[in-house]
Short mmCIF file of C-alpha atoms in Angstrom, two decimals:
data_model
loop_
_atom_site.label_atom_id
_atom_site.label_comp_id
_atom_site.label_asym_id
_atom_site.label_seq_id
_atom_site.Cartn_x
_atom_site.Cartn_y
_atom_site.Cartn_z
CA UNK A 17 31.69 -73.48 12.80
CA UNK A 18 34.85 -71.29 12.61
CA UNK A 19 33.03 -68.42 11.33
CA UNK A 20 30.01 -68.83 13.44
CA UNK A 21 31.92 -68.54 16.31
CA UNK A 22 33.92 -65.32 14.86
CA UNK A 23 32.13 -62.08 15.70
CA UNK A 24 30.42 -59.89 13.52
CA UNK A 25 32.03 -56.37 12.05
CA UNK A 26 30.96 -53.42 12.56
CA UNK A 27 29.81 -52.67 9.20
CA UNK A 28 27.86 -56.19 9.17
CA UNK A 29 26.14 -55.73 12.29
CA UNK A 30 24.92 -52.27 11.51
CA UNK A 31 23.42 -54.08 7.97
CA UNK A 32 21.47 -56.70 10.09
CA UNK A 33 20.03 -53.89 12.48
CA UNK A 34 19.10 -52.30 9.43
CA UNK A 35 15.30 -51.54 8.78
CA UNK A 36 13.80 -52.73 5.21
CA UNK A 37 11.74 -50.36 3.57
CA UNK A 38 9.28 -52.31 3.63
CA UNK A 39 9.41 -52.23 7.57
CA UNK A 40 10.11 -48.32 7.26
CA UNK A 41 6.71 -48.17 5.66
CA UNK A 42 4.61 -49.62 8.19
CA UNK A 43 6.14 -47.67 11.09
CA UNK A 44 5.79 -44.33 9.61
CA UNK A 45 2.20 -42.33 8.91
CA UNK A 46 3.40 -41.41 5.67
CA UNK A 47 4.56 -44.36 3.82
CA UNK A 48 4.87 -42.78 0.52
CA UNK A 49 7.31 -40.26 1.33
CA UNK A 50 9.74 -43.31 2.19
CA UNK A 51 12.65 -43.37 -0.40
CA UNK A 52 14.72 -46.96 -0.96
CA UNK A 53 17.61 -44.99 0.56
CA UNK A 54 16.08 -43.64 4.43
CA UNK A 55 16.70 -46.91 5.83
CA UNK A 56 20.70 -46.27 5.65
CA UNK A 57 19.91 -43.05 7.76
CA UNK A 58 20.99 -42.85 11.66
CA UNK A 59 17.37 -42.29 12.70
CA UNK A 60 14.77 -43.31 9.61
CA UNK A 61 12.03 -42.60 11.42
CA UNK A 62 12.95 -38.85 12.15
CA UNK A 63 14.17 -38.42 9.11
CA UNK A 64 10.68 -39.53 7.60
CA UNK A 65 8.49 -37.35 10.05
CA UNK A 66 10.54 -34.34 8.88
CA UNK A 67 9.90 -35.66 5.22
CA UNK A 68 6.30 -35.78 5.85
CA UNK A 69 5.91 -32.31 7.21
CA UNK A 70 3.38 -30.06 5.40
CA UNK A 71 5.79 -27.56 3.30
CA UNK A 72 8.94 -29.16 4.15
CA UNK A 73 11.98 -28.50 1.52
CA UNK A 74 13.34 -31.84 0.16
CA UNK A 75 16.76 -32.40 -0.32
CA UNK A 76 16.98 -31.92 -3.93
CA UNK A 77 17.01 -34.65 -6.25
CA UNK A 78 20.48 -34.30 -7.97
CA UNK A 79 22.50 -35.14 -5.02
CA UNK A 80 22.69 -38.75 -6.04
CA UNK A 81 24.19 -38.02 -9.73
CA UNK A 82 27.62 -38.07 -10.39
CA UNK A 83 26.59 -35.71 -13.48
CA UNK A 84 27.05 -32.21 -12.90
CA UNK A 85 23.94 -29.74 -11.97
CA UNK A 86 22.48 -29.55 -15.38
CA UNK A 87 25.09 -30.68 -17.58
CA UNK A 88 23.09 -33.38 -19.30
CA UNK A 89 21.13 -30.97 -21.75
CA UNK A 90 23.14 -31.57 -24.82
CA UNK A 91 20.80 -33.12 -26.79
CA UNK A 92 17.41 -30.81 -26.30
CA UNK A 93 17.67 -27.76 -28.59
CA UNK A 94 16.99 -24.48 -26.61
CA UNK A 95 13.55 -22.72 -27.72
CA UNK A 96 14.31 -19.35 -28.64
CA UNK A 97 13.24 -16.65 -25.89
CA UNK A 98 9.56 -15.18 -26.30
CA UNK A 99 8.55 -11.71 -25.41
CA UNK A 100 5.59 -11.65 -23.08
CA UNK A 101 1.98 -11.56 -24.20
CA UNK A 102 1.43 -7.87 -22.97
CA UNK A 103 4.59 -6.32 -25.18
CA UNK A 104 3.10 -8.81 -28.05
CA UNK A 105 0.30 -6.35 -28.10
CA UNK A 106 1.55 -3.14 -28.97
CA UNK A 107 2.46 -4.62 -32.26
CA UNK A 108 6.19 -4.43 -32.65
CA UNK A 109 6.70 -7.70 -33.48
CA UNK A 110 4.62 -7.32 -36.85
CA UNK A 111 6.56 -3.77 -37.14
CA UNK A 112 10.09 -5.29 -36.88
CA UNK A 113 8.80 -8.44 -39.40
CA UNK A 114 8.19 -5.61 -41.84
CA UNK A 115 11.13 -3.61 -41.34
CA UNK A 116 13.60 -6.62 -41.66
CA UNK A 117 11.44 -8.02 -45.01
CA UNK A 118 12.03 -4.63 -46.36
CA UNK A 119 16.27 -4.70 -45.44
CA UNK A 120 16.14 -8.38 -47.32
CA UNK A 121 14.14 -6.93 -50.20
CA UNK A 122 17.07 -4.38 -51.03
CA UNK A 123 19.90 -4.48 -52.82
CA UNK A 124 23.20 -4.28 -52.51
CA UNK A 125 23.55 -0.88 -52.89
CA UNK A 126 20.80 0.29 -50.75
CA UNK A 127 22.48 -1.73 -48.21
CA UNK A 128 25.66 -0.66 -48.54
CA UNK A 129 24.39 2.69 -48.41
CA UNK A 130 21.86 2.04 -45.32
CA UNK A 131 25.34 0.71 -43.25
CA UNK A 132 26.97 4.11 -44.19
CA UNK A 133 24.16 6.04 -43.22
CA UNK A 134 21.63 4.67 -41.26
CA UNK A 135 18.23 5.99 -40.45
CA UNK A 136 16.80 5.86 -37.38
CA UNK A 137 13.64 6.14 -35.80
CA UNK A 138 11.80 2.96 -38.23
CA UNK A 139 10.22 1.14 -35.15
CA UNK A 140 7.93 4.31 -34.32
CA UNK A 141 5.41 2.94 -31.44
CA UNK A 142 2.64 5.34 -30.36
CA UNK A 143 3.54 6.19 -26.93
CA UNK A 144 0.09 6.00 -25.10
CA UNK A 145 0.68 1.98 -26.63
CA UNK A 146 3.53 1.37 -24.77
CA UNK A 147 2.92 3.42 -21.36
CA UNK A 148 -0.61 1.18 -21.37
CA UNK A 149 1.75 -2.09 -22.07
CA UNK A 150 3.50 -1.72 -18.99
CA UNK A 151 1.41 0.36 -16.38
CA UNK A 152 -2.11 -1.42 -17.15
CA UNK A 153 -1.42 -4.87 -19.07
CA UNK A 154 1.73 -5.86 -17.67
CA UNK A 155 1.28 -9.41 -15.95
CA UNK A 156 3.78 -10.71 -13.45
CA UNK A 157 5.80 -13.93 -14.77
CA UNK A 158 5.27 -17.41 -13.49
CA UNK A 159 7.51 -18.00 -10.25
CA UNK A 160 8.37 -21.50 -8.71
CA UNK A 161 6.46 -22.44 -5.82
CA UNK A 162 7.73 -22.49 -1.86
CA UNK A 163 10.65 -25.41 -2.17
CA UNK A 164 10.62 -25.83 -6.01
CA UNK A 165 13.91 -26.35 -7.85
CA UNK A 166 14.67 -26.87 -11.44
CA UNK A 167 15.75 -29.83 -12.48
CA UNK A 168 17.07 -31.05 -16.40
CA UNK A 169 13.51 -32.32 -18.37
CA UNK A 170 10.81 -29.87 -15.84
CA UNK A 171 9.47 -27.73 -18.41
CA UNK A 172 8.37 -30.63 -20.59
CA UNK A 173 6.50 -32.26 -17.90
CA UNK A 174 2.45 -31.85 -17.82
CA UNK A 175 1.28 -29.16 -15.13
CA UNK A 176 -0.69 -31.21 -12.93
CA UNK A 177 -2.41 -28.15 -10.86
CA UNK A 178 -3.67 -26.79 -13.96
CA UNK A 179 -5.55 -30.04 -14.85
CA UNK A 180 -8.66 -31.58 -13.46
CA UNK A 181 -9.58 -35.40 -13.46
CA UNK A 182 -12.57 -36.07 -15.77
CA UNK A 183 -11.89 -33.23 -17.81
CA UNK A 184 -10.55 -33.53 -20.90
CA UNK A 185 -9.17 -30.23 -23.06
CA UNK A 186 -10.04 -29.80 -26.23
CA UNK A 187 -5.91 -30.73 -27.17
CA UNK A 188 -6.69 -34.26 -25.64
CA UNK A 189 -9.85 -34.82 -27.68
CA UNK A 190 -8.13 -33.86 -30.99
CA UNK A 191 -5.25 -35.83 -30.48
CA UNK A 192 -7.47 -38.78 -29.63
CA UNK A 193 -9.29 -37.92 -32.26
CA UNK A 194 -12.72 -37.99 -30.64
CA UNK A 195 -15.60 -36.97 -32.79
CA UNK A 196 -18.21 -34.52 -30.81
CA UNK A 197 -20.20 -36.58 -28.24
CA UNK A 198 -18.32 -39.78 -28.09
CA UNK A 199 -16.70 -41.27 -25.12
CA UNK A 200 -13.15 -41.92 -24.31
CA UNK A 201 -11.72 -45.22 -25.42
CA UNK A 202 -11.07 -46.12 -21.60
CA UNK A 203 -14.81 -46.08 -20.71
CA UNK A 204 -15.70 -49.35 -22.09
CA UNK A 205 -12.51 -50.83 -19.68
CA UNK A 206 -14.03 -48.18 -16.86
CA UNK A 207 -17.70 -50.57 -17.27
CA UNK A 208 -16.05 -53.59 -17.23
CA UNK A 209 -13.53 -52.96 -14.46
CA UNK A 210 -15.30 -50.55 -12.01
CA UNK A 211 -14.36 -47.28 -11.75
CA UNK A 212 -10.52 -45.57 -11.37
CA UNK A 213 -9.94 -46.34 -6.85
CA UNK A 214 -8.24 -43.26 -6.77
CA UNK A 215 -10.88 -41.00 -7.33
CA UNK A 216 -13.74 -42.31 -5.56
CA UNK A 217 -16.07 -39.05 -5.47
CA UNK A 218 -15.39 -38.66 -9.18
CA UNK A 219 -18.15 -38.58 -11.73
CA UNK A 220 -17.89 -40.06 -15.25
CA UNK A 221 -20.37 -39.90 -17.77
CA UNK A 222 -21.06 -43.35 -18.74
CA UNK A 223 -20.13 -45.28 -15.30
CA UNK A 224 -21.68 -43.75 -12.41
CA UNK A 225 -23.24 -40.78 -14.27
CA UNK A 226 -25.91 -39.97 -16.99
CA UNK A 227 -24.83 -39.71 -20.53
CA UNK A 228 -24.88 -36.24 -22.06
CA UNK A 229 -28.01 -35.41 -24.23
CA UNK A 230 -27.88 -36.86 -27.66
CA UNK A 231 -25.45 -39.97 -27.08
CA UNK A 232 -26.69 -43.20 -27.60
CA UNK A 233 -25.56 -46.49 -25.96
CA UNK A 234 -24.25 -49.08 -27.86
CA UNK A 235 -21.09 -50.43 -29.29
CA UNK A 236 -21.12 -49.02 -32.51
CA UNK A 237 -18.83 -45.98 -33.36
CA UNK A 238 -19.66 -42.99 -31.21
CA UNK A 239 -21.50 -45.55 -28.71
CA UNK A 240 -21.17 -45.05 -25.01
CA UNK A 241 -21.12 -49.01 -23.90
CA UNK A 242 -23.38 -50.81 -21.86
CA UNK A 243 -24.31 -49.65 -18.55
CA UNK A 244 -23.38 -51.30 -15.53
CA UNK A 245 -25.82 -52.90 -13.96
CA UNK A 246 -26.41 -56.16 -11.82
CA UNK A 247 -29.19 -59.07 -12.55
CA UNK A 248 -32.12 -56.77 -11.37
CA UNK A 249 -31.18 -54.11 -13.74
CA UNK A 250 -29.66 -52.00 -10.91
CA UNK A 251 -26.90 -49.44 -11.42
CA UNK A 252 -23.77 -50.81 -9.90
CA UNK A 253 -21.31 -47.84 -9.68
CA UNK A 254 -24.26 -44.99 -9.42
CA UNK A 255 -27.16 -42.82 -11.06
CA UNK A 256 -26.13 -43.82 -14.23
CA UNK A 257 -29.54 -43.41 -15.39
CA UNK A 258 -30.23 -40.39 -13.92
CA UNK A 259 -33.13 -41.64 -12.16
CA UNK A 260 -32.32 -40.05 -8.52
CA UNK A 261 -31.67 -37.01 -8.02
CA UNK A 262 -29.87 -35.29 -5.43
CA UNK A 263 -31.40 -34.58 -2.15
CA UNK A 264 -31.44 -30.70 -1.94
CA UNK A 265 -32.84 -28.10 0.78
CA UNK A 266 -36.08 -26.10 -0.83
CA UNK A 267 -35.43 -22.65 -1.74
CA UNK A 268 -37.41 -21.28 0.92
CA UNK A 269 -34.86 -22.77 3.53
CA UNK A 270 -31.88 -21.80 1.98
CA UNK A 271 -30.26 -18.70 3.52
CA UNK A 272 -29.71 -15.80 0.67
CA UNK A 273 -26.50 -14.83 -0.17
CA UNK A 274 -25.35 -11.56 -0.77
CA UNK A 275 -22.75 -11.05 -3.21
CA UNK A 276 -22.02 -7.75 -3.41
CA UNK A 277 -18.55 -6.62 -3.24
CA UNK A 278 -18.04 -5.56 0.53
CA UNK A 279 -14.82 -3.93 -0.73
CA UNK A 280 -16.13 -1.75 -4.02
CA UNK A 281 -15.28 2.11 -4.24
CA UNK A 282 -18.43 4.60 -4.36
CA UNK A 283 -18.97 6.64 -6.81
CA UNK A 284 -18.00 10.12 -7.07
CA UNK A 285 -22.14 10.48 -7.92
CA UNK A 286 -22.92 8.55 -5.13
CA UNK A 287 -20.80 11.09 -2.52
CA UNK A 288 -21.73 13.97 -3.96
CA UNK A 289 -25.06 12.99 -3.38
CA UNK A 290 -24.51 12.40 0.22
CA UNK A 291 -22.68 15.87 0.37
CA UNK A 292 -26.04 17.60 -0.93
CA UNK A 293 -27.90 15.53 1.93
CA UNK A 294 -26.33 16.18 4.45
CA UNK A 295 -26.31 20.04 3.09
CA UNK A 296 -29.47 20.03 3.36
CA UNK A 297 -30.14 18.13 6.49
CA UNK A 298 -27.66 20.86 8.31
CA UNK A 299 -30.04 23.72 6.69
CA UNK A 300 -33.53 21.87 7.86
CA UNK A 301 -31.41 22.18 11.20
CA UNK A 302 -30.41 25.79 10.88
CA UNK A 303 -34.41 26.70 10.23
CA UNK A 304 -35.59 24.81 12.93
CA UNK A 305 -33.45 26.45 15.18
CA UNK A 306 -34.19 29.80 14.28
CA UNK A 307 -37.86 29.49 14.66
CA UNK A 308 -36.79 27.78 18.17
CA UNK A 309 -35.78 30.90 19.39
CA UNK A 310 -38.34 32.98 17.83
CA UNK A 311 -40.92 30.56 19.86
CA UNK A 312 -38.59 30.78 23.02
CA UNK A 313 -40.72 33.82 24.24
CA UNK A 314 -43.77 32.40 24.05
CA UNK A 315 -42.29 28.98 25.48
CA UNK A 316 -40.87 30.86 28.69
CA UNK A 317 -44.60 30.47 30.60
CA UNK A 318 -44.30 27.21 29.76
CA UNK A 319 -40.91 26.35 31.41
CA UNK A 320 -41.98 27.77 35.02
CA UNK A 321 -43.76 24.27 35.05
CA UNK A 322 -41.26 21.65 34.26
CA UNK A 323 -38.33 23.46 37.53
CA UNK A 324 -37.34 20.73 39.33
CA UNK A 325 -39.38 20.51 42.69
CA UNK A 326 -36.63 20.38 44.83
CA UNK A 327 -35.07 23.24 43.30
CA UNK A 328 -31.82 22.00 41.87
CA UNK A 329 -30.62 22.82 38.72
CA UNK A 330 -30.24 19.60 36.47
CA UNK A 331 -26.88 20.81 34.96
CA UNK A 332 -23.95 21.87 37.10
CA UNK A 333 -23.05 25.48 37.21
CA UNK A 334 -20.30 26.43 34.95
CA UNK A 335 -20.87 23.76 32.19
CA UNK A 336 -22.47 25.47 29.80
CA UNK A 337 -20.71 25.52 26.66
CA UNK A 338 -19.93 29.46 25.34
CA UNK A 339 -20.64 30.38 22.15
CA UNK A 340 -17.48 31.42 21.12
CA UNK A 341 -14.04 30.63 22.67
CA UNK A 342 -11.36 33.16 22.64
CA UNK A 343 -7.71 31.53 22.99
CA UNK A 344 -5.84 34.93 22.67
CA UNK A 345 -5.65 36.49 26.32
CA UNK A 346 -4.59 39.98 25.47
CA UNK A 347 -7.21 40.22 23.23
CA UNK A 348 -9.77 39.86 25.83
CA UNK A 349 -7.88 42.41 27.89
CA UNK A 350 -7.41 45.27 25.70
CA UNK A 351 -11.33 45.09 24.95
CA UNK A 352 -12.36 44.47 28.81
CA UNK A 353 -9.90 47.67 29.80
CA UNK A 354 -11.29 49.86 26.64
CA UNK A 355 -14.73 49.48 24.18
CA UNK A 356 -12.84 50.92 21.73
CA UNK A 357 -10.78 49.37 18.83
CA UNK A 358 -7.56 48.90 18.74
CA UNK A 359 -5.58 51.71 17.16
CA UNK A 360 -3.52 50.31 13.99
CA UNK A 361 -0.80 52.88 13.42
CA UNK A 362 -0.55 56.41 14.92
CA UNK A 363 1.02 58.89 12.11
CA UNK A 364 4.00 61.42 14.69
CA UNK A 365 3.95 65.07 13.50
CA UNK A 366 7.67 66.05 12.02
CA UNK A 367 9.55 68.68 14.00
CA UNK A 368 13.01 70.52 12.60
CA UNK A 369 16.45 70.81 14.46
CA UNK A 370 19.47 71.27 14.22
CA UNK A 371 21.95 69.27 12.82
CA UNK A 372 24.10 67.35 15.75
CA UNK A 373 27.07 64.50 15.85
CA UNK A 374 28.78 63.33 12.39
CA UNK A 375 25.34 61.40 11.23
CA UNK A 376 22.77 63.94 12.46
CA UNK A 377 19.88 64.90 10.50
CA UNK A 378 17.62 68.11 10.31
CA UNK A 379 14.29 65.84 10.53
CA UNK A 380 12.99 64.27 13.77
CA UNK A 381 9.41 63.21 15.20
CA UNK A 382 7.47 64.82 18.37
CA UNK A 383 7.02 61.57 20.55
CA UNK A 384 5.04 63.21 23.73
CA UNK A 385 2.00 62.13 21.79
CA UNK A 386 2.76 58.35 21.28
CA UNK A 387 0.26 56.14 23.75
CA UNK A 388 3.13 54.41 25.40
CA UNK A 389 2.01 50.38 25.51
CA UNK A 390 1.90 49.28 29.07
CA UNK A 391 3.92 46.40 30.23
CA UNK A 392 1.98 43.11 31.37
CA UNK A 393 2.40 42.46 35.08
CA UNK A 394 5.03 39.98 35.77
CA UNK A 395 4.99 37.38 38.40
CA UNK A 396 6.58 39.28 41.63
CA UNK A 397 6.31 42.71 42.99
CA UNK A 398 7.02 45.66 40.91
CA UNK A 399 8.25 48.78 42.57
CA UNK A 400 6.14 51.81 42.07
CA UNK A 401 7.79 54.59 40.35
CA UNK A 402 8.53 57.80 42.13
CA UNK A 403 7.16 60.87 41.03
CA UNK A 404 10.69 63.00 41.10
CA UNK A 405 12.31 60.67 38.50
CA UNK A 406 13.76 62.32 35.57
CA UNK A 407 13.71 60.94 32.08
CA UNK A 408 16.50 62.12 29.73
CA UNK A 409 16.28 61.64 26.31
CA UNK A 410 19.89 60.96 24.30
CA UNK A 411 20.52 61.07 20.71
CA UNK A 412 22.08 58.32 18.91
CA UNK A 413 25.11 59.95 17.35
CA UNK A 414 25.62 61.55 20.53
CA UNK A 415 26.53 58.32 21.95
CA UNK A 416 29.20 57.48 18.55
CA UNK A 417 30.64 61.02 19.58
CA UNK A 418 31.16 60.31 23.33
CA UNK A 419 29.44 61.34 26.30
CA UNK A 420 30.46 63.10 29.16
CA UNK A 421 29.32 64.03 32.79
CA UNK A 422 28.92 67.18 31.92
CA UNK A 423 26.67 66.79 28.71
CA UNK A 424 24.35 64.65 31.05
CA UNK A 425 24.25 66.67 33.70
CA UNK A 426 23.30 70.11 31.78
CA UNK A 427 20.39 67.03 29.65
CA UNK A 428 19.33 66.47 32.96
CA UNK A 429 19.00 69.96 34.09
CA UNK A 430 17.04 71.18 31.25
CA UNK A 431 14.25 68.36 31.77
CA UNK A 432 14.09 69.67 35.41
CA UNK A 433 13.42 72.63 34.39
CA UNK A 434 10.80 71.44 32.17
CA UNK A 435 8.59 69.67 34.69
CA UNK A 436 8.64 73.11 36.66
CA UNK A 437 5.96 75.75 36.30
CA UNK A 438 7.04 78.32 34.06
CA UNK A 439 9.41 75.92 32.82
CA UNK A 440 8.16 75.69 29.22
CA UNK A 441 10.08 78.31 27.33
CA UNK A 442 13.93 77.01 28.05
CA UNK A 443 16.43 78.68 26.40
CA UNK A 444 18.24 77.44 23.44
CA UNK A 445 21.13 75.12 23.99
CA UNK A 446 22.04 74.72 20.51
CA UNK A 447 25.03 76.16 21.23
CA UNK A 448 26.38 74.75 24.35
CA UNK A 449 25.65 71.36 22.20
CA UNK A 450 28.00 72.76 19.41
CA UNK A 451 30.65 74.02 21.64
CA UNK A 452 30.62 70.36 23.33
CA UNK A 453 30.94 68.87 19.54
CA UNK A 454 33.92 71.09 18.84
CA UNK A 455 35.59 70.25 21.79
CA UNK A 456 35.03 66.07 21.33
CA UNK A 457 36.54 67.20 17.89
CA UNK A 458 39.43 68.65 18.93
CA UNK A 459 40.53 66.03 21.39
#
């Protein structure tokens, strides 16, 4: 009565309010992902949802051990490391066997010598061999799958994606030690029994399928059994008899399928075929086109009949597409303002002088005859010129020496004098130019 009365602990009342698994299982819509352990969890039936979600990570399984992460390996010897199947091709393997059978088949002196002085270059692998190996044969390795992790033991167990129920390899059937066309011990259990409820949909020879061709039933070595079948002699699992056959669609209902590669590469053949096609189909067009135009003449009474009555144009004005489309504007200009070509280079005739300034030279060109280019018209209004402006021409090492009012003045006076009838024959003012060079030189 005492400890009736007493009130529960904590601990005690959270153990009563625990779920069982068994509970656990019949709540969730996943029982199988239940472990013995989610009912201690705060929420178990979150906790199984998540479980249950398609490519969820689980916790992994070594979080329970008091063993360290793979520290229980001490009695599984370590398989020694493999080279991959495409390296195993280019034959080194056989080429290093050989080299070391021929270093244990010498003596002592031939190794002592061989430490001394080594040779190199034995392993000699064809190069072509080993660029193939690893740019056309090389294979990727086998990776772990989205939430995998390796645990002590995983590389012994059986690889259940690469297997297929009702299939048996030929490993299986030697170690059994099957003969050719004899069943597996478990189908005389399968006839008995009924067939595996995991695999409803599967089909095994024997049970719910036909025997293959040349077995025999019976229960003497190599027999398949006794079918199973009830009191009327009627198969009890399926077509073991291979009486009925499936119901299929005739051939003339079934669709065709095409299976050609949608994604394949062409040919070079195939486009250079195409290329001569359409080669020719542009020439056909060329031709046609030609004798067109030589038939436009004739065609011209012809197209008085089809105007339009009300006599507008079916194109717009300005439409047309030109023939050829000049993008260079000057171009178009300099033809418009002359028919003639342009003039590539214009050869000046040589005239001698006098030698003038500290770099002067005897040699200099006539320019009057140069076609001056003409300057576009800018945006704005350009002033005209006036007709009494003077041009003065100055030489360059005039300018190093140092020019003076005066020098311009007398430059400018012999250009007037130039433009005025009569003007022509100037006199020489070679020396007034010297005399003006002696003086700079003095100062």
């Amino acid at each position: 009565d005492k400890d009736s009365d007493q009130p529960l602990s904590k601990k005690k009342l959270k153990k009563v309010q625990r779920l069982t698994v068994a509970e656990l299982k019949q709540l969730v819509k996943k029982p199988e992902t239940v472990e013995w352990w989610d009912v201690t969890a705060n929420d178990p039936k979150l906790l199984v949802s998540l479980k249950s979600y398609r490519n969820s990570v689980p916790v992994p399984a070594h979080w329970s051990q008091k063993r360290k992460y793979l520290q229980g390996k001490r009695g599984i010897e370590k398989p020694p490391w493999e080279l991959p199947d495409f390296i195993k091709d280019t034959g080194i393997m056989e080429m290093r066997d050989a080299v070391k059978e021929k270093e244990n088949a010498a003596g002592l002196k031939g190794k002592m010598r061989e430490r001394v002085a080594p040779k190199m270059g034995k392993l000699d692998i064809d190069y072509q061999k080993l660029h193939d190996a690893f740019f056309r044969f090389q294979s990727r390795p086998k990776y772990t799958m989205h939430g995998e992790l390796y645990y002590e033991g995983k590389e012994f167990e059986t690889k259940l994606k690469e297997q297929k129920p009702g299939q048996l390899s030929e490993e299986l059937k030697e170690a059994l030690n099957m003969p050719p066309l004899a069943p597996p011990p478990w189908l005389i259990n399968m006839q008995r029994y009924g067939p595996p409820p995991s695999y409803p949909n599967l089909k095994v020879p024997g049970l719910n399928a036909p025997i293959p061709e040349g077995a025999q039933w019976g229960y003497h070595p190599g027999g398949w059994g006794r079918p199973p079948v009830d009191e009327f002699n009627r198969p009890l699992y399926g077509d073991v008899f291979g009486v009925t056959m499936a119901d299929s669609a005739p051939p003339e209902i079934v669709e065709p399928v095409d299976k050609k590669l949608w994604g394949e590469l062409e040919s070079d053949e195939e486009f250079e075929e195409e290329e001569e096609e359409e080669e020719e189909e542009e020439e056909e067009e060329e031709e046609e086109e030609t004798t067109a135009a030589d038939g436009g003449a004739s065609s011209a009474d012809l197209a008085d009949g089809l105007v339009t009555p009300s006599g507008m144009a079916s194109i717009a004005s300005g439409l047309e597409t030109p023939d050829h489309i000049e993008l260079r504007k000057d171009r178009i200009k300099d033809e418009e303002d002359s028919g003639q070509p342009k003039q590539l280079y214009q050869v000046l005739p040589e005239v001698q002088k006098n030698i003038t300034g500290f770099m002067g030279s005897e040699h200099g060109y006539d320019l009057s005859t140069v076609n001056k280019p003409v300057m576009a018209q800018t945006s704005g209004r350009i002033p005209k010129r006036k007709a009494d402006n003077v041009d003065v021409a100055i030489d360059p090492s005039e300018l190093e020496s140092g020019l003076d009012e005066s020098t311009l003045r007398a430059k400018y006076d012999e250009q007037v004098r130039s433009k005025l009838p009569g003007g022509g024959a100037s006199e020489d003012l070679s020396d007034m130019y010297a005399e003006h060079a002696n003086r700079q030189n003095k100062k």
